[in-house]
Coordinates of C-alpha atoms and ligand atoms in Angstrom, one line a residue:
M92 CA -9.2 12.4 23.3
T93 CA -11.6 13.1 26.5
W94 CA -10.4 14.8 29.4
F95 CA -13.5 14.1 31.5
E96 CA -14.2 10.2 31.0
N97 CA -16.5 9.6 33.8
V98 CA -18.7 12.3 33.0
D99 CA -21.5 12.9 30.5
K100 CA -23.6 15.8 29.7
I101 CA -25.0 17.0 32.7
K102 CA -29.2 16.7 32.6
F103 CA -31.6 18.3 34.7
E104 CA -33.2 15.6 37.0
G105 CA -35.2 17.6 39.4
P106 CA -35.2 18.3 43.3
K107 CA -35.7 14.5 44.1
S108 CA -32.4 13.2 42.1
N109 CA -29.8 11.6 44.0
N110 CA -27.4 11.7 41.3
P111 CA -24.3 14.2 42.0
L112 CA -23.7 14.6 38.3
A113 CA -27.1 16.4 37.4
F114 CA -28.8 19.4 38.1
K115 CA -31.6 19.6 40.8
F116 CA -32.8 23.0 40.3
Y117 CA -31.3 24.5 37.2
N118 CA -33.3 23.3 34.1
P119 CA -31.7 25.2 31.2
E120 CA -35.3 25.1 29.4
E121 CA -37.5 26.0 31.6
K122 CA -39.1 29.4 30.8
I123 CA -39.7 32.1 33.6
N124 CA -41.3 35.4 32.2
G125 CA -40.7 34.3 28.8
K126 CA -37.1 33.6 28.9
T127 CA -35.4 30.5 29.6
M128 CA -33.3 29.9 32.4
E129 CA -30.3 29.5 30.1
E130 CA -31.0 32.8 28.3
F131 CA -31.3 34.8 31.4
L132 CA -28.8 33.4 33.7
R133 CA -26.0 33.4 31.2
F134 CA -23.5 31.3 33.1
G135 CA -19.7 31.7 32.6
V136 CA -16.8 29.5 33.6
A137 CA -13.7 31.3 34.9
Y138 CA -10.9 29.9 33.0
W139 CA -8.2 30.8 35.7
H140 CA -10.1 28.8 38.6
T141 CA -11.2 26.0 36.4
F142 CA -8.3 25.0 34.2
T143 CA -5.2 26.9 35.5
E144 CA -5.7 27.0 39.2
D145 CA -3.7 24.3 41.4
L146 CA -5.3 25.2 44.4
S147 CA -2.0 26.2 46.5
D148 CA -2.5 28.9 49.1
P149 CA -0.1 30.8 51.0
F150 CA 0.8 27.8 53.2
G151 CA 0.7 25.2 51.1
V152 CA 1.7 23.9 47.6
G153 CA -1.2 22.9 45.0
T154 CA -3.3 20.0 45.5
A155 CA -5.2 19.9 42.4
I156 CA -5.2 16.6 40.2
R157 CA -5.7 17.5 36.6
N158 CA -5.3 15.4 33.5
W159 CA -3.6 18.3 31.4
D160 CA -0.8 18.6 34.1
K161 CA 1.0 15.9 32.7
Y162 CA 2.2 18.2 30.0
D163 CA 3.7 21.8 30.4
G164 CA 4.2 24.9 28.6
M165 CA 2.6 25.4 25.3
D166 CA 1.2 21.4 25.2
R167 CA -0.5 22.2 28.6
A168 CA -2.0 25.4 27.2
K169 CA -3.2 23.5 24.3
A170 CA -4.7 20.5 26.6
R171 CA -6.3 23.0 28.7
V172 CA -8.2 24.6 25.5
E173 CA -9.5 21.0 24.7
A174 CA -10.4 20.6 28.3
A175 CA -12.0 23.7 28.8
F176 CA -14.5 23.4 25.6
E177 CA -15.3 19.7 26.7
F178 CA -16.2 21.0 30.3
F179 CA -18.4 23.8 28.9
E180 CA -20.4 21.3 26.7
K181 CA -20.8 19.1 29.4
I182 CA -21.6 21.3 32.1
G183 CA -23.5 23.6 29.6
A184 CA -22.5 26.9 30.0
K185 CA -22.6 29.1 27.5
Y186 CA -19.9 31.5 28.4
F187 CA -16.4 31.6 29.8
C188 CA -13.8 34.2 31.1
F189 CA -10.1 34.2 31.1
H190 CA -7.1 36.5 31.9
D191 CA -4.0 36.6 29.3
V192 CA -1.8 34.4 31.5
D193 CA -4.5 31.8 31.8
I194 CA -4.8 30.7 28.4
A195 CA -1.2 31.0 27.3
P196 CA 2.2 31.1 29.5
E197 CA 4.0 34.2 29.3
G198 CA 7.5 33.9 27.1
D199 CA 10.7 35.4 27.5
S200 CA 10.0 38.4 26.0
L201 CA 6.4 40.4 25.6
R202 CA 6.9 39.5 21.7
E203 CA 7.1 36.0 22.5
T204 CA 3.9 36.0 24.9
Y205 CA 1.9 37.5 22.0
Q206 CA 3.2 34.7 19.9
N207 CA 1.9 32.1 22.5
L208 CA -1.2 34.2 22.8
D209 CA -1.7 33.9 19.0
T210 CA -1.5 30.4 18.7
I211 CA -3.9 29.5 21.6
V212 CA -6.3 32.0 20.5
D213 CA -6.3 30.6 16.9
M214 CA -7.3 27.3 18.6
I215 CA -9.9 28.8 20.8
K216 CA -11.4 30.2 17.4
N217 CA -11.4 26.9 15.7
Y218 CA -13.2 25.1 18.9
K219 CA -15.7 28.0 18.9
K220 CA -16.7 27.1 15.2
D221 CA -18.1 23.9 16.5
S222 CA -19.7 25.3 19.7
D223 CA -22.2 27.9 20.8
V224 CA -19.7 29.0 23.7
K225 CA -19.1 32.5 23.8
L226 CA -16.5 34.6 25.2
L227 CA -18.2 36.7 28.4
W228 CA -15.2 38.9 28.8
N229 CA -11.3 38.7 28.7
T230 CA -8.9 40.7 30.6
A231 CA -4.9 41.3 30.9
N232 CA -3.7 39.9 34.3
N233 CA -1.2 42.9 35.5
F234 CA -0.8 41.7 38.9
T235 CA 0.9 38.6 39.3
N236 CA 4.3 39.1 37.4
P237 CA 6.8 41.1 39.5
R238 CA 6.9 43.8 37.0
F239 CA 3.7 44.9 38.6
V240 CA 5.0 44.9 42.2
H241 CA 4.2 49.1 42.4
G242 CA 1.1 48.8 40.3
A243 CA 0.3 48.9 36.6
A244 CA -1.6 51.9 35.2
S245 CA -0.9 53.2 39.0
S246 CA 2.6 52.3 38.9
S247 CA 5.3 54.6 40.3
N248 CA 7.2 53.3 37.3
A249 CA 6.3 54.6 33.7
D250 CA 7.6 51.5 31.8
A251 CA 5.3 49.5 34.1
F252 CA 2.5 51.6 33.1
A253 CA 3.6 51.2 29.2
Y254 CA 3.9 47.5 29.9
A255 CA 0.4 47.2 31.3
A256 CA -1.0 49.4 28.3
A257 CA 0.7 47.1 26.0
K258 CA -0.8 43.9 27.6
V259 CA -4.5 45.3 27.4
K260 CA -3.9 46.5 23.9
K261 CA -3.3 42.9 23.0
Q262 CA -6.2 41.8 24.9
L263 CA -8.7 44.2 23.4
E264 CA -7.4 43.0 20.0
I265 CA -8.1 39.2 21.0
G266 CA -11.5 40.3 22.7
K267 CA -12.3 41.7 19.3
E268 CA -11.0 38.5 17.4
L269 CA -13.2 36.0 19.7
G270 CA -16.3 38.2 19.8
G271 CA -15.8 39.2 23.4
E272 CA -19.3 40.8 24.7
N273 CA -17.4 42.5 27.7
Y274 CA -13.9 43.7 28.8
V275 CA -13.0 43.7 32.4
F276 CA -10.5 45.8 34.3
W277 CA -9.8 44.6 37.7
G278 CA -7.2 46.7 39.2
G279 CA -5.2 43.9 41.0
R280 CA -2.4 46.2 42.1
E281 CA -4.1 49.6 41.5
G282 CA -3.8 50.6 44.9
Y283 CA -1.5 51.2 47.5
E284 CA 0.2 49.6 50.4
T285 CA 0.9 52.9 52.2
L286 CA 0.7 56.3 51.9
L287 CA 3.9 57.2 53.0
N288 CA 5.8 56.5 49.5
T289 CA 2.4 57.3 47.3
D290 CA 1.6 60.1 45.4
L291 CA -2.1 58.9 45.3
K292 CA -3.2 62.2 43.2
L293 CA -0.8 61.1 40.2
E294 CA -2.0 57.4 40.5
Q295 CA -5.5 58.2 40.3
D296 CA -4.9 60.6 37.4
N297 CA -2.8 58.0 35.5
L298 CA -5.4 55.3 36.0
G299 CA -7.9 58.0 34.5
R300 CA -5.5 58.3 31.5
F301 CA -5.2 54.7 31.2
F302 CA -9.0 54.0 31.0
H303 CA -9.5 56.8 28.3
M304 CA -6.6 55.2 26.1
A305 CA -8.2 51.9 26.3
V306 CA -11.8 53.3 25.5
D307 CA -9.8 55.1 22.4
Y308 CA -8.0 52.0 21.2
A309 CA -11.6 50.0 21.3
K310 CA -13.1 52.5 19.1
E311 CA -10.2 52.7 16.7
I312 CA -10.3 48.7 16.2
G313 CA -14.2 48.6 16.4
F314 CA -14.3 46.6 19.6
D315 CA -17.5 47.2 20.8
A316 CA -17.8 45.1 24.0
Q317 CA -19.1 46.8 27.2
F318 CA -16.2 47.8 29.4
L319 CA -16.5 46.7 33.0
I320 CA -14.7 47.8 36.1
E321 CA -14.3 45.2 38.9
P322 CA -14.3 46.9 42.4
K323 CA -12.6 45.1 45.4
P324 CA -11.5 47.1 48.4
K325 CA -8.1 45.5 49.4
E326 CA -6.2 42.1 48.5
P327 CA -3.4 42.5 47.3
T328 CA -3.1 45.9 48.3
T329 CA -4.0 47.6 51.6
H330 CA -6.2 49.9 49.7
Q331 CA -7.4 49.3 46.3
Y332 CA -8.6 52.5 44.4
D333 CA -11.9 50.9 42.8
F334 CA -12.9 49.9 46.2
D335 CA -16.8 49.4 45.9
A336 CA -19.4 50.3 43.5
Q337 CA -20.0 53.7 44.7
S338 CA -16.5 54.9 45.0
T339 CA -15.8 53.5 41.5
H340 CA -19.0 55.4 40.4
A341 CA -17.4 58.4 41.8
F342 CA -14.2 57.9 39.9
L343 CA -16.1 57.2 36.7
L344 CA -17.8 60.5 36.9
K345 CA -14.9 62.4 38.1
Y346 CA -12.7 61.3 35.3
G347 CA -15.6 61.6 32.7
L348 CA -15.6 57.6 31.9
E349 CA -19.3 57.0 32.9
D350 CA -20.5 56.4 29.2
H351 CA -17.9 54.0 28.9
F352 CA -17.9 51.5 31.7
K353 CA -20.4 49.7 33.9
L354 CA -19.6 47.4 36.9
N355 CA -18.6 43.9 37.1
I356 CA -19.8 42.9 40.7
E357 CA -18.3 40.2 42.7
A358 CA -20.2 39.0 45.8
N359 CA -17.0 38.2 47.5
H360 CA -15.4 41.7 47.0
A361 CA -18.5 43.2 48.2
T362 CA -18.2 41.3 51.6
L363 CA -14.6 42.6 51.9
A364 CA -15.9 46.0 51.4
G365 CA -18.3 45.7 54.4
H366 CA -21.2 45.5 52.0
T367 CA -23.7 43.0 51.2
F368 CA -23.8 41.4 47.7
E369 CA -27.3 42.8 47.0
H370 CA -26.0 46.2 48.5
E371 CA -23.1 46.5 45.4
L372 CA -25.7 45.0 43.1
R373 CA -28.5 47.6 44.3
Y374 CA -26.0 50.5 44.0
A375 CA -25.0 49.6 40.5
R376 CA -28.3 49.0 39.5
V377 CA -30.1 52.3 40.8
N378 CA -27.6 54.2 38.9
G379 CA -27.6 52.4 35.7
I380 CA -24.1 50.7 36.0
L381 CA -24.7 47.2 36.5
G382 CA -22.9 45.2 33.7
S383 CA -22.0 41.6 34.9
V384 CA -21.6 39.7 38.0
D385 CA -18.8 37.4 39.3
A386 CA -20.8 34.8 41.1
N387 CA -18.9 33.5 44.2
Q388 CA -19.2 33.8 48.0
G389 CA -16.7 34.6 50.8
D390 CA -16.6 32.9 54.2
P391 CA -17.2 35.7 56.9
L392 CA -15.1 33.7 59.4
L393 CA -12.2 34.2 57.1
G394 CA -12.4 37.5 55.7
W395 CA -10.2 36.8 52.8
D396 CA -11.3 36.7 49.0
T397 CA -11.8 32.8 49.3
D398 CA -13.8 32.8 46.0
E399 CA -16.3 30.0 47.1
F400 CA -18.8 28.7 44.8
P401 CA -22.1 30.2 45.7
A402 CA -24.2 27.9 48.0
D403 CA -26.1 30.5 50.1
I404 CA -29.6 30.6 48.5
Y405 CA -30.7 33.5 50.7
S406 CA -27.8 35.4 49.0
T407 CA -28.4 34.1 45.5
T408 CA -32.3 35.1 45.8
L409 CA -31.6 38.7 46.7
A410 CA -28.9 39.0 44.2
M411 CA -31.5 37.5 41.6
Y412 CA -33.9 40.0 42.9
E413 CA -31.6 42.9 41.7
I414 CA -30.8 41.2 38.3
I415 CA -34.5 40.7 37.6
K416 CA -35.2 44.7 38.6
N417 CA -32.5 45.4 36.5
G418 CA -34.1 44.0 33.4
G419 CA -31.3 41.1 33.0
L420 CA -27.5 41.8 32.8
G421 CA -27.4 42.7 29.0
S422 CA -24.4 41.4 27.7
G423 CA -23.2 40.6 31.2
G424 CA -23.6 37.2 33.0
L425 CA -23.1 35.3 36.1
N426 CA -19.3 34.2 35.6
F427 CA -18.5 31.7 38.4
D428 CA -15.2 33.6 39.8
A429 CA -15.0 30.6 42.0
K430 CA -12.6 27.6 42.8
V431 CA -13.3 24.5 44.8
R432 CA -11.5 24.2 48.1
R433 CA -8.0 22.9 48.5
G434 CA -9.3 19.7 50.0
S435 CA -11.6 18.9 46.6
F436 CA -8.7 18.1 44.6
E437 CA -10.2 15.4 42.2
Q438 CA -11.1 16.6 38.9
N439 CA -15.0 15.8 38.9
D440 CA -15.4 18.4 42.0
L441 CA -15.1 21.0 39.4
F442 CA -18.5 19.5 37.9
H443 CA -19.9 19.2 41.7
A444 CA -19.0 22.8 42.1
H445 CA -20.5 24.3 38.7
I446 CA -23.9 22.2 39.4
A447 CA -24.0 23.6 42.9
G448 CA -23.3 27.2 41.8
M449 CA -26.0 26.7 39.0
D450 CA -28.5 25.1 41.2
H451 CA -28.3 27.6 43.8
F452 CA -28.7 30.6 41.4
A453 CA -31.7 28.9 39.5
V454 CA -33.2 28.7 42.9
G455 CA -32.7 32.4 43.8
Y456 CA -34.0 33.3 40.2
K457 CA -37.1 31.1 40.9
V458 CA -37.6 32.4 44.4
A459 CA -36.9 36.2 43.4
S460 CA -39.1 35.9 40.4
Q461 CA -42.0 35.0 42.4
L462 CA -41.3 37.9 45.1
A463 CA -41.2 40.2 42.0
E464 CA -44.1 39.2 40.7
D465 CA -45.9 39.3 43.8
Q466 CA -44.4 42.7 44.5
V467 CA -43.7 41.8 48.0
F468 CA -40.8 44.5 48.2
E469 CA -42.3 47.1 46.1
K470 CA -45.6 46.9 48.1
I471 CA -43.5 47.2 51.3
I472 CA -41.6 50.3 49.9
D473 CA -44.1 52.0 48.5
D474 CA -46.1 52.0 51.7
R475 CA -42.8 52.9 53.7
Y476 CA -42.1 56.1 52.0
A477 CA -46.0 56.9 51.1
S478 CA -45.5 60.4 52.7
F479 CA -43.4 61.4 49.7
K480 CA -46.5 60.9 47.5
E481 CA -48.6 63.9 48.8
G482 CA -48.3 67.0 50.8
I483 CA -45.1 68.2 52.1
G484 CA -43.2 65.0 50.9
K485 CA -44.4 65.4 47.3
D486 CA -43.2 69.1 47.5
I487 CA -40.1 67.9 48.7
V488 CA -39.5 65.2 45.9
E489 CA -40.7 68.0 43.2
G490 CA -38.4 70.8 44.4
K491 CA -41.2 72.9 45.7
A492 CA -40.2 73.1 49.5
D493 CA -37.5 75.2 51.0
F494 CA -36.2 75.8 54.7
K495 CA -39.3 78.1 55.1
S496 CA -41.9 76.0 54.0
L497 CA -40.2 72.9 55.9
E498 CA -40.2 75.0 59.1
Q499 CA -43.9 76.0 58.7
H500 CA -45.0 72.6 58.1
A501 CA -43.0 71.2 61.2
L502 CA -44.3 74.0 63.5
N503 CA -47.7 72.9 62.8
L504 CA -47.0 69.2 63.2
G505 CA -47.2 68.4 67.1
E506 CA -45.0 65.3 66.9
V507 CA -43.6 63.2 64.1
E508 CA -45.6 59.9 63.8
N509 CA -43.6 57.0 62.5
K510 CA -44.7 53.2 61.4
S511 CA -43.1 50.1 62.0
G512 CA -40.2 48.9 59.4
R513 CA -41.2 45.2 60.0
L514 CA -38.1 43.7 59.4
E515 CA -39.0 40.3 61.2
L516 CA -42.0 40.0 59.4
I517 CA -40.0 40.6 55.9
K518 CA -37.6 38.4 56.6
A519 CA -40.3 35.5 57.7
T520 CA -41.8 36.1 54.3
I521 CA -38.8 35.7 52.3
N522 CA -38.0 32.5 54.0
Q523 CA -41.5 31.3 53.3
Y524 CA -41.2 32.3 49.5
L525 CA -37.7 30.4 49.9
L526 CA -39.5 27.1 51.5
N527 CA -42.6 27.0 49.2
A528 CA -40.8 27.4 45.9
Y529 CA -40.3 23.6 45.8
A530 CA -42.6 22.3 48.4
G531 CA -44.2 19.1 47.1
K532 CA -41.9 18.6 44.3
Ligands
LIG125 C1 -9.4 38.8 41.9 C2 -10.4 39.0 41.0 C3 -10.0 38.5 39.5 C4 -10.9 39.3 38.2 C5 -10.2 39.4 37.1 O1 -9.7 39.1 43.0 O2 -11.7 38.6 41.3 O3 -10.2 37.5 39.3 O4 -12.3 38.8 38.6 O5 -9.1 39.8 36.9
LIG126 CA1 -13.5 38.5 40.1
LIG127 CA1 -12.2 37.5 44.1

């Protein structure tokens, strides 16, 4: 049985190819800095957007045409596993990610849900035996079901807190069973709609308690995956507690969780927070908490979490620059938390979309590697901050200055002389690198 009949394994054909089912820029075997693109980029497929998503939106029903939808319930869940492994092989992604509810339907009770999960997890385990595809991360969906209407770990209802804990416990066990390399917490409803009925302190303290319990349980069962929190400022709640990288970092520090968590940075969540993708990556990188990436993009005209496939090579270049400077993503990867548009309802669009995403990150990777090799930004930044390498600047950095010595320095200065920031030149240089990368090929 094959689920994608008209598609063979996607190959690299180079920038001149017109074949919609071929990579133009992503060459898995090409080496950059001693590593193949495949090894460095660690692409992941998001189970929910690729196999579970029906492309419905708040105003319209699903449009997706999927072979596996001729079944329902557990039969459909099993068909999806078959289709998923065929897709992973054909697109050549080595990782995948899922929520509990993506892989198996919820039963009438938590016990029945567990049974459904166990059946599917056994099946995935079997498929994994004949494949080198690995689990990048799994997670518990503690936001869709009405039981989480007031939140999960930050719910006003202790029973919802307990139910959420049970679901995470089960996913930690499954992560261990499937050799998951990371485990993600995205606080879908961990936030509030209004302060008028919210005990903000209790909710955040409970969230801290919940994360500690998760850390303890993972330790107890010997599950040593990297824990990741995925920041997002809003949607579905008005205010989400893991607002952005910086506020999540503050939360981790406040609750003594900093040794156990890194961040999963999503491009679209960055823009919802009013930041660039590279801002969130940079903040996480320089603070040693960049763990993994949800590779997508938003639509600045809409301002929702549209989860589009990455197509902006300027953005993928700056993102890959941060990832290169981070020394790669460690156990993390580039997970396409992205869905095809509602109008792209044919099954093959799933291939076109992933090819585009992989190609655009490959371009970004190549250009960013060249920028890093030529030390383009390093030179600019070194020069810009040169005043901190000698004299009074060096004293400031080394903690040898105080207000009295600074005043003395200022009194003798005359006036402060600044140098140009040269932003236009910098942008033109980036474009030059982008345009030159494939020139003549
Ligand atoms: C939703 C999030 C979600 C997480 C995993 O906006 O991106 O899909 O990645 O729960
Ligand atoms: Ca995400
Ligand atoms: Ca998202």
